[in-house]
XYZ file of C-alpha atoms in Angstrom:
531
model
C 22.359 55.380 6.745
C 21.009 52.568 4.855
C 23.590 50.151 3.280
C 22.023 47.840 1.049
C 18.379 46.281 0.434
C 17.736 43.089 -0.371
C 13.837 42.047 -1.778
C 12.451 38.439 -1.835
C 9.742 37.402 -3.532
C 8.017 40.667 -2.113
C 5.321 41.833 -4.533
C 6.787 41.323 -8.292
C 9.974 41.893 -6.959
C 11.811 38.135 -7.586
C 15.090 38.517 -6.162
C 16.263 42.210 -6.189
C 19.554 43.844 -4.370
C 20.299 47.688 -3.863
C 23.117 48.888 -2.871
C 22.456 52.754 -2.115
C 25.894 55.529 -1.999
C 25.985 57.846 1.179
C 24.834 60.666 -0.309
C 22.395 61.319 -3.905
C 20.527 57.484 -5.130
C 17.659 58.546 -7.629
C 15.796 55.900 -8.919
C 13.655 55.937 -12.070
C 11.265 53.610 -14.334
C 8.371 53.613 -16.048
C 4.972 54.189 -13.762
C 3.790 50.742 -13.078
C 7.355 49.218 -13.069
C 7.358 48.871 -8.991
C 8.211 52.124 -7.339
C 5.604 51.963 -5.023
C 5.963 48.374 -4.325
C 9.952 49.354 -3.678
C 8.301 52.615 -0.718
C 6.281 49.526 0.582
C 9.357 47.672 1.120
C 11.337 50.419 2.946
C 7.944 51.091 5.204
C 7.801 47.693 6.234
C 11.449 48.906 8.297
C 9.352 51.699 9.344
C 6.108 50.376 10.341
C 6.599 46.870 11.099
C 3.925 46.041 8.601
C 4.196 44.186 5.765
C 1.643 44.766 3.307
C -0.588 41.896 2.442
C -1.106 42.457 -1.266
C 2.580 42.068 -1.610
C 3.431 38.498 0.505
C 3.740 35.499 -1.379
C 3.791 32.067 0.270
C 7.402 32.703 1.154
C 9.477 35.578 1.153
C 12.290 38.244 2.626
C 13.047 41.661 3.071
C 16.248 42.758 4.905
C 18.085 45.786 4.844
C 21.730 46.826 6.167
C 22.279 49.975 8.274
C 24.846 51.664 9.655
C 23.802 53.864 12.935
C 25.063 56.102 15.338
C 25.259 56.275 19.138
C 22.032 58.045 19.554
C 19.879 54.625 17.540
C 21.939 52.808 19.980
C 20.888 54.705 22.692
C 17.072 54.865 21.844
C 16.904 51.144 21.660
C 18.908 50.237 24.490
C 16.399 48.814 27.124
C 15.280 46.463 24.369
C 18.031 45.128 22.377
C 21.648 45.420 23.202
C 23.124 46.655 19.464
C 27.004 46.624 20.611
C 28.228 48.327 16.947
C 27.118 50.109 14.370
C 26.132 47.539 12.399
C 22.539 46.810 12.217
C 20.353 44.496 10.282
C 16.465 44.459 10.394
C 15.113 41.846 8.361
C 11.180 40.145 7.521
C 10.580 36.738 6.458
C 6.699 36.101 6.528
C 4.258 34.269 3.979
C 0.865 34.984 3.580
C -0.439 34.015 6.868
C 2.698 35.340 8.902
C 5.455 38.055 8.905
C 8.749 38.040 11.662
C 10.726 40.804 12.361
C 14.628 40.068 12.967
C 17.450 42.701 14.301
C 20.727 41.326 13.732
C 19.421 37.473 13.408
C 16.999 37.759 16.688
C 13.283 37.846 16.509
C 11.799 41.171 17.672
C 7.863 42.169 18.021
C 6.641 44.705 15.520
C 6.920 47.814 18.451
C 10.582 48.030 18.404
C 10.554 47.811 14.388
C 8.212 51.094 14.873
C 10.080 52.492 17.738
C 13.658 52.112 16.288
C 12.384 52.631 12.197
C 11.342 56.113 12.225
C 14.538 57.679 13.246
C 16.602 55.604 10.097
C 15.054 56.593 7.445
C 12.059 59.165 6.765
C 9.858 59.003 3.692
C 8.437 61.889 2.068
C 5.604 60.082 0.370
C 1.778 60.170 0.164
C 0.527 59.673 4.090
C 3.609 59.033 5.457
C 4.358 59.072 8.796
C 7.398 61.770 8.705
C 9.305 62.527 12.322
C 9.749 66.532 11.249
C 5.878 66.461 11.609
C 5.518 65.580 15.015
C 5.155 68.366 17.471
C 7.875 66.608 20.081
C 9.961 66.342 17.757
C 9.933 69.860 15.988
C 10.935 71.300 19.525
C 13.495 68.892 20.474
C 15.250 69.899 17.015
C 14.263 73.803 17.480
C 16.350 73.282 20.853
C 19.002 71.482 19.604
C 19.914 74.386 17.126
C 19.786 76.588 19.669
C 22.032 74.794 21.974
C 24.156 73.975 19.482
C 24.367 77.671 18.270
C 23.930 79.524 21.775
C 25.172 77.119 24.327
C 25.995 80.476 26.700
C 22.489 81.371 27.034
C 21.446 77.823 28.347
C 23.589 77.958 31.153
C 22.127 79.466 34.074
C 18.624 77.326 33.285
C 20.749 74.108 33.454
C 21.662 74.896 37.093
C 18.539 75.658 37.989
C 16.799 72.422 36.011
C 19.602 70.299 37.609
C 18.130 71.670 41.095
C 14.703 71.285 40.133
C 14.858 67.954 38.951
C 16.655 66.964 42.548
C 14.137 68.028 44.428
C 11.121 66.871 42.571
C 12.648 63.691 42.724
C 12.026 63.912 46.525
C 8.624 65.686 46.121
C 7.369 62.632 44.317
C 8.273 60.444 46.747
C 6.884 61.914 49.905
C 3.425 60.250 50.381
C 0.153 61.760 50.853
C 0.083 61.577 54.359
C 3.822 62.625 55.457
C 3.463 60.598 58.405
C 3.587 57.498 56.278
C 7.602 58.982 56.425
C 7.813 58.311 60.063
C 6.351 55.297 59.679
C 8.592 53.764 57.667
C 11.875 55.542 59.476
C 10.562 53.586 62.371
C 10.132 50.160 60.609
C 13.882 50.777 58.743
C 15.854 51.526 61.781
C 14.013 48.407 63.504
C 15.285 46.626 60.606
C 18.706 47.899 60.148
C 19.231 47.353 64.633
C 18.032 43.720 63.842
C 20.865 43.129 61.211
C 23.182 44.866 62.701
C 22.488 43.554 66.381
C 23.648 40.006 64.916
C 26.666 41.183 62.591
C 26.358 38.282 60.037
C 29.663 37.856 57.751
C 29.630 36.081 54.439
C 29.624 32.490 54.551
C 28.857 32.223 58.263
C 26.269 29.945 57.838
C 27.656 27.398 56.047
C 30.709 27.405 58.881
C 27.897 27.426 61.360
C 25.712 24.602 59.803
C 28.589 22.337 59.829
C 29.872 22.999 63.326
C 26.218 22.542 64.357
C 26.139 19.160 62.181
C 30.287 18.211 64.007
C 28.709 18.655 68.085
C 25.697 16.872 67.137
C 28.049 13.927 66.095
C 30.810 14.537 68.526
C 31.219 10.872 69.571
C 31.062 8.878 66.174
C 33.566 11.643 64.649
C 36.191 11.326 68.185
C 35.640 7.264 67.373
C 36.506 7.083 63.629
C 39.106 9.404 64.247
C 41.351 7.416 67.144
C 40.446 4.696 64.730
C 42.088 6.624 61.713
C 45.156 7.827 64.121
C 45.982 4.392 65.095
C 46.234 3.291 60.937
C 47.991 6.188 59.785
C 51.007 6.299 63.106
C 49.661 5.624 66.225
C 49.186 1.716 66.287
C 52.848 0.396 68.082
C 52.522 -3.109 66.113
C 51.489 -2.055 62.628
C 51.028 1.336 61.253
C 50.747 3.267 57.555
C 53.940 5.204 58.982
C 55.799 2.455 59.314
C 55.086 0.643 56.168
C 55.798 3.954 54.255
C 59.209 4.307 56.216
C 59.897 1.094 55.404
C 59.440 1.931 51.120
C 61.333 5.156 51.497
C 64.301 3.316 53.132
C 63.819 0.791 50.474
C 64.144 3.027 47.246
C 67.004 5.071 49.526
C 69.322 2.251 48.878
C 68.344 2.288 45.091
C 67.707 5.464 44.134
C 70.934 5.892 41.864
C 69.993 2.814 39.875
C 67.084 4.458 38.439
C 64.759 4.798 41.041
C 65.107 8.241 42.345
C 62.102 9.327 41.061
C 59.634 7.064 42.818
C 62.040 7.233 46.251
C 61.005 11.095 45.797
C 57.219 9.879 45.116
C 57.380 8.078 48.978
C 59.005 10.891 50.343
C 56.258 13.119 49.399
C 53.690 10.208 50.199
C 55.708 10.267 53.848
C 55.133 13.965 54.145
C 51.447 13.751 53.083
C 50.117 11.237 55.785
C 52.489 13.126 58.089
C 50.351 16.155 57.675
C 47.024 14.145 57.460
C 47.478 12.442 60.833
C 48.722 16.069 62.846
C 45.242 17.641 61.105
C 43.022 14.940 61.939
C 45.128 15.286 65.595
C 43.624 19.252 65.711
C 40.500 18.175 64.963
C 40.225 15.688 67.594
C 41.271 17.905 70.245
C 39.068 20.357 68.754
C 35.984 18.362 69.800
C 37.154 19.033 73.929
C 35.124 22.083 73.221
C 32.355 23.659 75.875
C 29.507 21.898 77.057
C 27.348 24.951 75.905
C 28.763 25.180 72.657
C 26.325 23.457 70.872
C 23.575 25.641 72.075
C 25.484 28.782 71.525
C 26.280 27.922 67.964
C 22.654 25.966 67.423
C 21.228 29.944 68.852
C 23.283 31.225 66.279
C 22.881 29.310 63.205
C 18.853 30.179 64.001
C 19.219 33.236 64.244
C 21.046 34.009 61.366
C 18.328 31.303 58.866
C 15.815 33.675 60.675
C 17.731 36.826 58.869
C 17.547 34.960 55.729
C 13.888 34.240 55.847
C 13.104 37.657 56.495
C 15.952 39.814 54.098
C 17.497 37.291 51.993
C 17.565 34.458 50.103
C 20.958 34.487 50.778
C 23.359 36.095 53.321
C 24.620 38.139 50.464
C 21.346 39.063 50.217
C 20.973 40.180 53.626
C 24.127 42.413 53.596
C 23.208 44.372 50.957
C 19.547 44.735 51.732
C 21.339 46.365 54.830
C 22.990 48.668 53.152
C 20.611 49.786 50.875
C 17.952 50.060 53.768
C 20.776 52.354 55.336
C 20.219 54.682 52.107
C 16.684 54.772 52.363
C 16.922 55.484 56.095
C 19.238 58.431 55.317
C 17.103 59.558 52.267
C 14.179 59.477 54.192
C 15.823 61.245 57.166
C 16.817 64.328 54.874
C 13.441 63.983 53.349
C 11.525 64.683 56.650
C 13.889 67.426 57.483
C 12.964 69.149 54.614
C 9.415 68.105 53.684
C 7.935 71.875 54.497
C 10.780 73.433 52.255
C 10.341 71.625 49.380
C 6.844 72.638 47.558
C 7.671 76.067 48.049
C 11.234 75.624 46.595
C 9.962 74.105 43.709
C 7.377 76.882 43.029
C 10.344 79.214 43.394
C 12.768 77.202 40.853
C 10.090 76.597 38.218
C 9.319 80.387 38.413
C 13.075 80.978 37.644
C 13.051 78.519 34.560
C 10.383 79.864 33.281
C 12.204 83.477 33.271
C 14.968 81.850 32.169
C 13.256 79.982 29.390
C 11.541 83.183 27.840
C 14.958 85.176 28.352
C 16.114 82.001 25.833
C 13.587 82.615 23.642
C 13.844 86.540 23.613
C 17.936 86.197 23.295
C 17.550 83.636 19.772
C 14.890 85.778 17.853
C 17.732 87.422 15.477
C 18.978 83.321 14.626
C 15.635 82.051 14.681
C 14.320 84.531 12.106
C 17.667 83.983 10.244
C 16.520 80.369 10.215
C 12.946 81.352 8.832
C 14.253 83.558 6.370
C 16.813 80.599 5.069
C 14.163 78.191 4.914
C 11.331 80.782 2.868
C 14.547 81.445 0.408
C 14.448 77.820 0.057
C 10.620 77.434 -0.297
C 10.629 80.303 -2.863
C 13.022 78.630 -4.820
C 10.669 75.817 -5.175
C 8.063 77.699 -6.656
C 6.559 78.502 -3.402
C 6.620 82.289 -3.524
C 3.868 83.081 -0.738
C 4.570 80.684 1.854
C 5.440 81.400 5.218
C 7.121 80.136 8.226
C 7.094 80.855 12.092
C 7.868 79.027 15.662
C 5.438 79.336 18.128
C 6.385 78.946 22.054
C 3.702 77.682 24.709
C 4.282 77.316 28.303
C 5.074 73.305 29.366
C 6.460 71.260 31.900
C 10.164 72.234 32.721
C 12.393 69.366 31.639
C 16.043 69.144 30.837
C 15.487 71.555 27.372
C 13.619 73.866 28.151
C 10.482 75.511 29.875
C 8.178 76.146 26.220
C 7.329 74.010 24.019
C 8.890 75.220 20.310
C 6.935 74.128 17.033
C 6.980 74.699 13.340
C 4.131 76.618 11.717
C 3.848 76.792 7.947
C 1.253 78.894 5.721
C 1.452 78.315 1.970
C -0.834 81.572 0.891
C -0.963 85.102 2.613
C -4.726 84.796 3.712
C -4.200 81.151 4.708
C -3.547 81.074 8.554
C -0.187 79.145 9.717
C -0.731 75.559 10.639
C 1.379 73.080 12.245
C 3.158 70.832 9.685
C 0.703 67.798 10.823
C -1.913 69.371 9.244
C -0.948 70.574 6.034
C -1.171 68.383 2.829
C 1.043 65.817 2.022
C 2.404 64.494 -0.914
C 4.699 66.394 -3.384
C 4.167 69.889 -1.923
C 4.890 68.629 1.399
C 8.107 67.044 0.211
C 9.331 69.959 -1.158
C 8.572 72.072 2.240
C 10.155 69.366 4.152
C 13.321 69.744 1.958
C 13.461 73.221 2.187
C 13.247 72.595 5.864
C 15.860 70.038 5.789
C 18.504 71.822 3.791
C 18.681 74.461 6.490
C 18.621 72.278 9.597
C 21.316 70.083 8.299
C 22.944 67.775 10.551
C 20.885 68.913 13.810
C 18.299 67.134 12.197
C 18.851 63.505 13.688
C 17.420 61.617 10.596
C 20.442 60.181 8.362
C 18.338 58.507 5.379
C 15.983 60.517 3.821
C 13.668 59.288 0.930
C 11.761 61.574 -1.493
C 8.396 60.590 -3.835
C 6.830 62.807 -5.596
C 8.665 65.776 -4.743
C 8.707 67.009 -8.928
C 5.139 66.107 -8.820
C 3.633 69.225 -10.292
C 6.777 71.319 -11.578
C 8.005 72.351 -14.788
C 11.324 71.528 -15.979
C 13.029 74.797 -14.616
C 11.733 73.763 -11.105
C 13.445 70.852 -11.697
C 16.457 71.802 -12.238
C 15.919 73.942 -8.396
C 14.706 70.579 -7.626
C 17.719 69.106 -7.760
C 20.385 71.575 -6.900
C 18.465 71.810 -3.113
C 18.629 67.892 -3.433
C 22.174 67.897 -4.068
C 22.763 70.060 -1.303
C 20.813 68.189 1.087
C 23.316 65.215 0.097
C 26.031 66.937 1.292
C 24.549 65.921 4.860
C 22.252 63.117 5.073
C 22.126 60.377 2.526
C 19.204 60.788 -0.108
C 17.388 58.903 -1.671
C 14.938 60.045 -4.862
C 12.298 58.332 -6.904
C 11.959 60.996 -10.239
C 10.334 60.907 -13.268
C 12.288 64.639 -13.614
C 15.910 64.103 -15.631
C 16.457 67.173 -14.156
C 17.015 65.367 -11.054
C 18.463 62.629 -12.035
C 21.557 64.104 -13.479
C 22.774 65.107 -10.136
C 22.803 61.503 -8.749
C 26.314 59.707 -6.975
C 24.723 56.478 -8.444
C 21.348 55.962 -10.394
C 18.925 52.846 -10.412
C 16.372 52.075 -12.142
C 13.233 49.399 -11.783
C 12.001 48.145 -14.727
C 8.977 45.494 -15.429
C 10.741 41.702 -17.103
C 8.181 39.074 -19.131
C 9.279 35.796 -18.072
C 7.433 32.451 -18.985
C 4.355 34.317 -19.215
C 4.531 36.315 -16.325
C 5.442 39.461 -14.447
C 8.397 40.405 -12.410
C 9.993 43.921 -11.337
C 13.613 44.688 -11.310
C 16.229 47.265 -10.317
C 18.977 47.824 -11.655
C 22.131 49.872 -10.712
C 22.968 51.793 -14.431
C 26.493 52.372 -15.382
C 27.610 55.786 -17.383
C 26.319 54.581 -20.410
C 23.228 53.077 -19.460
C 22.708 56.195 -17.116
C 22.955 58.726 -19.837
C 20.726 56.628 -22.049
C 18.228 57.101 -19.543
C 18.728 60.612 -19.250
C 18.138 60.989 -22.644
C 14.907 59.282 -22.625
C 13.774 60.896 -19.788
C 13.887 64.579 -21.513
C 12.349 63.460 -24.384
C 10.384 66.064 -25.786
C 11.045 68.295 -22.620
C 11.799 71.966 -24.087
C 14.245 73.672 -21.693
């Protein structure tokens, strides 16, 4: 659902702010005042594009959205949107236009990828999701689902099966002894890692063992020579002097000094432990003769696993264990590799009958559908058209095994064609609402804007016009451009864009009316209309 809309110096639009309602926004004006210039604005969301006629040398578009898990979903891999707040916005100038979602700069693909399912324009040549093939039979299964989950369970076991093993199909090479190849080069691997046991931060203990025997007789001599300071020295030592303080502040401790008599105490117990640690490590150096070699054999060893797995030991350890998975993956895989093509054969056959036992099983709801959406179109003053779904076979994936479209013929003789083909503009508008009204919430678009939909009716169409507009509000949010008062007067809040002389020049505004200034309009809008 769109929020608000804010226009920059984008076309003749100065400084303009819209602040839509969640469900009916109709917006009127005079032709010429900036309607189309106000489509171009919500495009640019759409298409990333922002039309050159309509930059300036600096300007902004942004608009506020609120979206559901599903946006959230589609957009994941590129942009982490962690609420349901979202905010795409342009500033360019004549030479250059920048997309931003929620204050980060994002190329013009993810404007197109994430734009079409936020808002959908019924205008001349737009690009409208209900038209796309895909999409039709995602939505035709959806309602289905939705409506009939029972009959979709026995081809979700099988799919969930299928899927599984194609998985493994895909990856078993051309030659299957490229599988034996590789089992042999994994367990080699996985005996070499394991053959050495490494542990996590072994090679830093190693490296400075390696670095303590190499050094063995300057560390034994600075350490006698640090013994002797701290306690071992019979004429002068640090444990003397420190004994000699602590007995000291002893005999004065009461007069004020019992916290620093506490401060040599601790000093006392501090060189105590120092000089019994640096005593361990000195008799820690009457190690093996061999040592050194042993651990030097090790530590090479173990840079050697590194080079080959790592970076890092971490590294290494979990290449191990994922090389374990692969060996066991691959294991099953060769166990099975004769069983699998023919298993597949079998469980696509199966989804297939399952698929067309689907189809067979929804024909009463899906010609309950068809009949509520040619009430619709004959309300619109489209008394001959017709509508139908046509199933073709298709890949099995996690929907279904047929592909499910929309076809559409306006006249008897006419044949049906897909809704891609058939003319745009206000006729297609009004199909696409008749459509629309029936599918409700299972279709995933929240914002839906309508031009020219009253293009070509009388006043008494209108007036259909609007009811199915109305009732379309009741689920997605709707937006209306109208010259058709008929329309109008059904609106939760009415705008209107208006042209504004202003030191000799042009500007467009819009304007939200209030109950006075709304029914003024209305009034001027029927004019000579006879009801």
């Amino acid at each position: 659902m769109i929020v608000s809309l804010s226009l920059k110096n984008f076309g003749l639009f100065k400084d303009a702010n819209v602040d839509f309602h969640e469900k009916l926004n109709v917006i009127t004006g005079e032709s010429g005042a900036g309607k189309s210039m106000f489509i171009s604005a919500i495009n640019a969301f759409l298409t990333g594009n922002i039309p050159q006629n309509l930059r300036t040398d600096e300007g902004n578009i942004s608009a506020f959205f609120i979206v559901d898990d599903e946006i959230r979903d589609l957009i994941k891999d590129d942009f982490n949107l962690d609420s349901e707040e979202l905010v795409i916005s342009s500033t360019f100038t004549s030479k250059r236009a920048f997309f931003r979602i929620n204050g980060t700069i994002v190329p013009k693909e993810l404007i197109q990828k994430i734009g079409k399912h936020l808002i959908e324009v019924h205008s001349q040549d737009s690009n409208i999701l209900l038209r796309d093939e895909s999409y039709q039979s995602k939505l035709i299964y959806s309602l289905l689902r939705d409506k009939k989950p029972e009959l979709f369970s026995h081809y979700d076991d099988y799919f969930k099966e299928y899927s599984s093993l194609k998985s493994k199909f895909e990856h078993i090479p051309s030659d299957p002894s490229e599988i034996f190849r590789k089992l042999d080069i994994l367990n080699y691997q996985i005996e070499e890692i394991e053959r050495l046991n490494p542990v996590i931060g072994e090679d830093d203990e190693l490296n400075d063992r390696y670095k303590a025997l190499n050094n063995v007789e300057e560390i034994r001599k600075n350490l006698y020579e640090d013994l002797n300071i701290l306690k071992d020295n019979e004429e002068f030592n640090l444990d003397i002097a420190i004994g000699n303080v602590v007995y000291n502040l002893s005999k004065i401790s009461d007069f004020g000094f019992k916290e620093y008599y506490e401060q040599a105490l601790n000093i006392q117990e501090l060189l105590n432990d120092l000089h019994g640690n640096l005593e361990y490590k000195l008799e820690d150096l009457n190690v093996d003769p061999n040592e050194l070699q042993q651990v030097g054999d090790r530590l090479n060893e173990i840079i050697n696993l590194k080079r080959k797995y790592g970076p890092s030991l971490e590294d290494v350890i979990l290449k191990l264990e994922n090389m374990k998975k692969e060996y066991e993956y691959l294991s099953e895989l060769k166990d099975e590799i004769d069983l699998i093509e023919p298993k597949l054969k079998e469980l696509k056959k199966k989804l297939k009958q399952e698929s067309n036992n689907i189809i067979k099983k929804s024909i009463d709801y899906l010609n309950g559908l068809k009949k509520s959406i040619e009430k619709n179109l004959y309300d619109l003053n489209m008394k001959n058209a017709s509508i139908d779904f046509r199933f073709s076979d298709k890949e099995p994936d996690n929907t279904s095994a047929h592909k499910a479209i929309l076809l559409l013929k306006t006249t008897p003789q006419s044949p049906f064609l897909n809704l891609s083909e058939i003319a745009s503009g206000g006729e297609m508008s009004r199909i696409l609402l008749a459509m629309e009204t029936v599918f409700g919430n299972d279709h995933s678009i929240d914002t839906m804007l309508f031009d020219e939909i009253d293009s070509g009716v009388g006043p008494r169409m209108a007036d259909v016009v609007g009811e199915k507009l109305e009732e379309l509000s009741k689920n997605k949010q709707v937006i209306v451009i109208t010259h058709m008062p008929q329309v109008a007067n059904d609106a939760n809040r009415h705008f209107k864009i208006l042209k504004i002389e202003k030191n000799a020049k042009t500007y467009s505004s819009i304007i939200r009316l209030n109950s006075d200034e709304r029914d003024k309009e209305i009034k001027d809008m029927y004019g000579d209309i006879v009801l």
